[in-house]
CSV table of C-alpha atoms and ligand atoms in Angstrom, one decimal:
chain,number,residue,atom,x,y,z
A,1,MET,CA,-77.2,-101.3,23.0
A,2,LYS,CA,-77.5,-97.5,22.6
A,3,LYS,CA,-75.2,-95.5,24.9
A,4,LEU,CA,-77.6,-94.3,27.6
A,5,VAL,CA,-77.5,-91.6,30.3
A,6,ILE,CA,-78.6,-93.4,33.5
A,7,ALA,CA,-79.6,-91.1,36.4
A,8,ILE,CA,-79.7,-92.7,39.9
A,9,ASP,CA,-81.0,-90.5,42.7
A,10,GLY,CA,-81.9,-91.3,46.3
A,11,PRO,CA,-81.0,-90.8,49.9
A,12,ALA,CA,-77.7,-91.3,51.6
A,13,GLY,CA,-76.6,-95.0,52.0
A,14,ALA,CA,-79.1,-96.4,49.5
A,15,GLY,CA,-76.2,-98.0,47.6
A,16,LYS,CA,-76.3,-95.6,44.7
A,17,SER,CA,-72.6,-95.4,44.2
A,18,SER,CA,-72.0,-99.1,44.6
A,19,VAL,CA,-74.7,-100.0,42.1
A,20,ALA,CA,-73.6,-97.2,39.7
A,21,LYS,CA,-70.1,-98.7,39.7
A,22,VAL,CA,-71.4,-102.2,39.0
A,23,LEU,CA,-73.5,-100.8,36.2
A,24,ALA,CA,-70.7,-98.8,34.7
A,25,LYS,CA,-68.5,-101.9,34.7
A,26,ARG,CA,-71.1,-104.2,33.2
A,27,LEU,CA,-72.1,-101.7,30.5
A,28,SER,CA,-68.5,-100.3,29.9
A,29,TYR,CA,-69.8,-96.8,30.8
A,30,THR,CA,-68.2,-94.1,32.9
A,31,TYR,CA,-69.4,-93.4,36.4
A,32,LEU,CA,-69.9,-89.8,37.7
A,33,ASP,CA,-70.3,-89.5,41.5
A,34,THR,CA,-71.9,-86.0,41.9
A,35,GLY,CA,-71.8,-86.3,45.7
A,36,ALA,CA,-68.0,-86.4,45.6
A,37,MET,CA,-68.1,-83.0,43.8
A,38,TYR,CA,-70.1,-81.4,46.7
A,39,ARG,CA,-67.8,-83.2,49.1
A,40,ALA,CA,-64.8,-81.7,47.4
A,41,ILE,CA,-66.2,-78.2,47.7
A,42,THR,CA,-66.9,-78.9,51.4
A,43,TYR,CA,-63.4,-80.2,52.0
A,44,GLU,CA,-61.9,-77.1,50.4
A,45,ALA,CA,-64.2,-74.8,52.3
A,46,LEU,CA,-63.2,-76.4,55.6
A,47,ARG,CA,-59.5,-76.4,54.7
A,48,ARG,CA,-59.7,-72.7,53.8
A,49,GLY,CA,-61.9,-71.8,56.8
A,50,VAL,CA,-64.6,-70.4,54.5
A,51,SER,CA,-68.3,-70.9,55.6
A,52,ASP,CA,-70.6,-68.1,54.5
A,53,GLU,CA,-72.6,-68.6,51.3
A,54,ALA,CA,-71.1,-65.7,49.3
A,55,ALA,CA,-67.5,-66.7,50.1
A,56,VAL,CA,-68.1,-70.5,49.5
A,57,THR,CA,-69.8,-69.6,46.1
A,58,ALA,CA,-66.9,-67.3,45.1
A,59,MET,CA,-64.5,-70.1,46.0
A,60,ALA,CA,-66.5,-72.7,43.9
A,61,GLU,CA,-66.6,-70.3,41.0
A,62,THR,CA,-62.8,-69.7,41.0
A,63,LEU,CA,-61.2,-72.9,42.0
A,64,THR,CA,-60.3,-75.4,39.3
A,65,MET,CA,-62.1,-78.7,39.9
A,66,ASP,CA,-61.3,-81.5,37.6
A,67,ILE,CA,-63.3,-84.7,37.7
A,68,PHE,CA,-62.1,-87.9,36.1
A,69,PRO,CA,-65.0,-90.3,35.8
A,70,LYS,CA,-63.8,-93.8,35.0
A,71,THR,CA,-65.6,-97.1,35.1
A,72,ASP,CA,-64.8,-98.2,38.7
A,73,THR,CA,-63.9,-94.9,40.5
A,74,MET,CA,-63.9,-91.2,40.1
A,75,HIS,CA,-60.9,-89.0,41.0
A,76,VAL,CA,-61.4,-85.3,42.0
A,77,THR,CA,-58.6,-82.8,41.8
A,78,VAL,CA,-58.8,-79.2,43.1
A,79,ASP,CA,-56.2,-76.8,41.7
A,80,GLY,CA,-54.2,-79.8,40.6
A,81,GLU,CA,-54.2,-81.7,43.9
A,82,ASP,CA,-55.9,-85.1,44.1
A,83,ILE,CA,-58.2,-85.0,47.1
A,84,THR,CA,-60.3,-88.1,46.4
A,85,ASP,CA,-59.1,-89.8,49.6
A,86,LYS,CA,-60.2,-86.9,51.8
A,87,LEU,CA,-63.8,-86.8,50.8
A,88,ARG,CA,-65.5,-89.5,53.0
A,89,GLY,CA,-64.3,-88.4,56.4
A,90,THR,CA,-66.7,-87.5,59.2
A,91,ASP,CA,-65.9,-83.8,59.1
A,92,VAL,CA,-66.8,-83.5,55.4
A,93,SER,CA,-69.9,-85.7,55.9
A,94,GLN,CA,-71.2,-83.5,58.7
A,95,HIS,CA,-70.8,-80.2,56.7
A,96,VAL,CA,-71.7,-81.3,53.2
A,97,SER,CA,-75.5,-80.9,53.3
A,98,LYS,CA,-75.1,-77.2,54.2
A,99,ILE,CA,-72.7,-76.6,51.4
A,100,ALA,CA,-74.9,-78.6,48.9
A,101,SER,CA,-77.8,-76.3,49.8
A,102,MET,CA,-76.1,-73.2,48.4
A,103,ALA,CA,-77.6,-72.2,45.0
A,104,GLY,CA,-74.4,-70.7,43.7
A,105,VAL,CA,-72.4,-73.8,44.4
A,106,ARG,CA,-75.0,-76.0,42.8
A,107,ALA,CA,-75.0,-73.9,39.6
A,108,VAL,CA,-71.3,-74.4,39.2
A,109,MET,CA,-71.6,-78.2,39.9
A,110,VAL,CA,-74.6,-78.7,37.6
A,111,LYS,CA,-72.8,-77.1,34.7
A,112,LEU,CA,-69.9,-79.4,35.0
A,113,GLN,CA,-72.1,-82.5,35.4
A,114,ARG,CA,-74.1,-81.6,32.2
A,115,GLU,CA,-70.8,-81.2,30.3
A,116,LYS,CA,-69.6,-84.6,31.4
A,117,ALA,CA,-72.9,-86.3,30.4
A,118,LEU,CA,-73.1,-84.9,26.9
A,119,LYS,CA,-71.7,-87.9,25.1
A,120,GLY,CA,-73.8,-90.5,26.9
A,121,GLY,CA,-72.6,-93.9,28.1
A,122,ILE,CA,-72.6,-92.6,31.6
A,123,VAL,CA,-74.1,-93.4,35.0
A,124,LEU,CA,-74.6,-90.5,37.4
A,125,ASP,CA,-75.6,-90.7,41.0
A,126,GLY,CA,-76.9,-87.9,43.2
A,127,ARG,CA,-80.0,-86.2,44.5
A,128,ASP,CA,-81.2,-84.1,41.7
A,129,ILE,CA,-80.0,-85.8,38.5
A,130,GLY,CA,-83.4,-86.9,37.2
A,131,THR,CA,-85.2,-83.7,38.4
A,132,VAL,CA,-82.8,-80.9,37.7
A,133,VAL,CA,-79.4,-81.8,36.1
A,134,LEU,CA,-80.6,-84.1,33.4
A,135,PRO,CA,-84.4,-84.3,33.3
A,136,GLN,CA,-84.1,-85.9,29.8
A,137,ALA,CA,-81.9,-88.8,31.0
A,138,ASP,CA,-82.8,-92.0,29.2
A,139,VAL,CA,-83.2,-94.0,32.4
A,140,LYS,CA,-84.2,-92.5,35.8
A,141,ILE,CA,-84.0,-94.5,39.0
A,142,PHE,CA,-85.0,-93.5,42.5
A,143,LEU,CA,-83.1,-95.9,44.7
A,144,THR,CA,-83.9,-96.2,48.4
A,145,ALA,CA,-83.8,-98.5,51.4
A,146,SER,CA,-84.9,-98.4,55.0
A,147,VAL,CA,-82.9,-96.1,57.4
A,148,LYS,CA,-81.8,-99.1,59.4
A,149,ASN,CA,-80.4,-100.8,56.3
A,150,ARG,CA,-78.7,-97.7,55.0
A,151,ALA,CA,-77.1,-97.0,58.4
A,152,LEU,CA,-75.8,-100.6,58.6
A,153,ARG,CA,-74.2,-100.4,55.2
A,154,ARG,CA,-72.4,-97.1,56.1
A,155,PHE,CA,-71.3,-98.7,59.4
A,156,HIS,CA,-69.6,-101.6,57.6
A,157,GLU,CA,-68.1,-99.3,55.0
A,158,MET,CA,-66.6,-97.1,57.8
A,159,LYS,CA,-65.4,-100.1,59.8
A,160,ASP,CA,-63.5,-101.2,56.6
A,161,ASN,CA,-61.9,-97.7,56.6
A,162,SER,CA,-61.1,-98.1,60.3
A,163,GLU,CA,-63.2,-95.1,61.4
A,164,SER,CA,-64.8,-95.5,64.8
A,165,ILE,CA,-68.4,-94.2,64.9
A,166,SER,CA,-71.4,-96.0,66.5
A,167,LEU,CA,-74.2,-97.4,64.4
A,168,GLU,CA,-76.6,-95.1,66.4
A,169,ASP,CA,-74.6,-92.0,65.4
A,170,ILE,CA,-74.6,-93.1,61.8
A,171,GLU,CA,-78.3,-93.6,61.9
A,172,LYS,CA,-78.8,-90.1,63.4
A,173,ASN,CA,-76.5,-88.6,60.8
A,174,ILE,CA,-78.4,-90.3,58.0
A,175,GLN,CA,-81.8,-89.1,59.3
A,176,GLU,CA,-80.5,-85.5,59.6
A,177,ARG,CA,-79.1,-85.6,56.1
A,178,ASP,CA,-82.4,-87.1,54.7
A,179,TRP,CA,-84.2,-84.2,56.3
A,180,GLN,CA,-81.8,-81.5,55.1
A,181,ASP,CA,-81.5,-82.9,51.6
A,182,SER,CA,-85.2,-83.2,51.1
A,183,HIS,CA,-86.3,-79.9,52.8
A,184,ARG,CA,-83.8,-77.5,51.2
A,185,SER,CA,-85.2,-74.8,49.0
A,186,VAL,CA,-82.8,-75.4,46.1
A,187,SER,CA,-83.1,-78.8,44.2
A,188,PRO,CA,-84.4,-80.8,47.1
A,189,LEU,CA,-84.1,-84.6,47.0
A,190,LYS,CA,-87.3,-86.0,45.5
A,191,GLN,CA,-88.3,-88.7,43.1
A,192,ALA,CA,-88.8,-87.4,39.6
A,193,LYS,CA,-92.4,-88.1,38.3
A,194,ASP,CA,-91.0,-90.4,35.6
A,195,ALA,CA,-88.3,-92.1,37.8
A,196,ILE,CA,-88.7,-95.8,38.6
A,197,LEU,CA,-88.6,-96.4,42.4
A,198,ILE,CA,-86.5,-99.3,43.6
A,199,ASP,CA,-86.4,-100.1,47.3
A,200,ASN,CA,-83.4,-102.4,47.7
A,201,SER,CA,-83.7,-103.1,51.4
A,202,ASP,CA,-84.0,-106.8,50.7
A,203,MET,CA,-82.0,-106.9,47.4
A,204,THR,CA,-78.3,-107.7,46.8
A,205,LEU,CA,-76.1,-105.3,44.9
A,206,GLU,CA,-76.0,-107.6,41.9
A,207,GLY,CA,-79.8,-108.0,42.1
A,208,THR,CA,-80.2,-104.2,42.1
A,209,ALA,CA,-77.9,-103.9,39.1
A,210,ASP,CA,-79.7,-106.7,37.2
A,211,ALA,CA,-83.0,-104.9,37.8
A,212,ILE,CA,-81.6,-101.6,36.4
A,213,ILE,CA,-80.0,-103.3,33.4
A,214,GLU,CA,-83.5,-104.9,32.6
A,215,ILE,CA,-84.9,-101.4,32.6
A,216,CYS,CA,-82.1,-100.2,30.3
A,217,LYS,CA,-82.9,-103.0,27.9
A,218,LEU,CA,-86.6,-102.2,27.9
A,219,THR,CA,-85.8,-98.5,27.3
A,220,CYS,CA,-83.6,-99.4,24.3
A,221,ASP,CA,-86.3,-101.7,22.9
A,222,GLU,CA,-88.9,-99.0,23.2
A,223,SER,CA,-86.8,-96.4,21.4
A,224,ASN,CA,-86.1,-98.9,18.5
B,1,DC,O1,-74.0,-89.1,47.9
B,1,DC,P1,-73.2,-88.4,49.0
B,1,DC,O2,-73.5,-88.9,50.4
B,1,DC,O3,-71.7,-88.5,48.7
B,1,DC,O4,-73.6,-86.9,48.9
B,1,DC,C1,-73.0,-85.9,49.7
B,1,DC,C2,-73.9,-84.7,49.9
B,1,DC,O5,-74.1,-84.0,48.7
B,1,DC,C3,-75.3,-85.1,50.4
B,1,DC,O6,-75.6,-84.4,51.6
B,1,DC,C4,-76.3,-84.7,49.4
B,1,DC,C5,-75.4,-83.7,48.5
B,1,DC,N1,-75.7,-84.0,47.1
B,1,DC,C6,-76.6,-83.1,46.4
B,1,DC,O7,-77.1,-82.2,47.1
B,1,DC,N2,-76.8,-83.3,45.1
B,1,DC,C7,-76.2,-84.2,44.4
B,1,DC,N3,-76.4,-84.3,43.1
B,1,DC,C8,-75.3,-85.1,45.0
B,1,DC,C9,-75.1,-85.0,46.4
């Protein structure tokens, strides 16, 4: 099968990263977690005590971020330090939407993302991959699920990481992030016109991956 570029966009907790990893493994592709890149900038901004847009943008433009997309995980280093383990904490989660709404920060991230996708054979997940980063992607999926389902998934994920936060608070955080991500002026979260909508509220992870692989096969057949 041709080495495709697969773009998966959707709201927080829809299972984008889980399904992207399964797809990358099954297709022997690399996986690029673009949310982790915005999280890395947020982590650095919090660590350095930088918050206004001009200063955060200047930081993003000058620091050296390296991303190592592999099949099952993606490591992020900033100025040589691996900060992958720091990116999913509550503090970063609470501040990342604001940082991700900064146009200058997005410009730096989008450039890096496009470079990594050049050779194909890659699954990217995010909010604006099919609309802004790679509108020519071979396969575009808009993956979503009900707020209740998404909150429950995050709740179990956080319990596994021994973080204590109530389901109610997670649901609130998801609703706030949905609103912020889809109402920001720069690259808001929205379904691309030619993206295929999958609501996986009642689907398993493997079932979701199967559905996307079917779409990939159809795409390849059509281009032959
Ligand atoms: O997918 P995630 O929860 O790790 O994303 C973290 C934040 O980054 C989220 O608030 C949306 C934002 N984001 C974005 O604006 N554009 C992307 N391509 C990926 C993530």
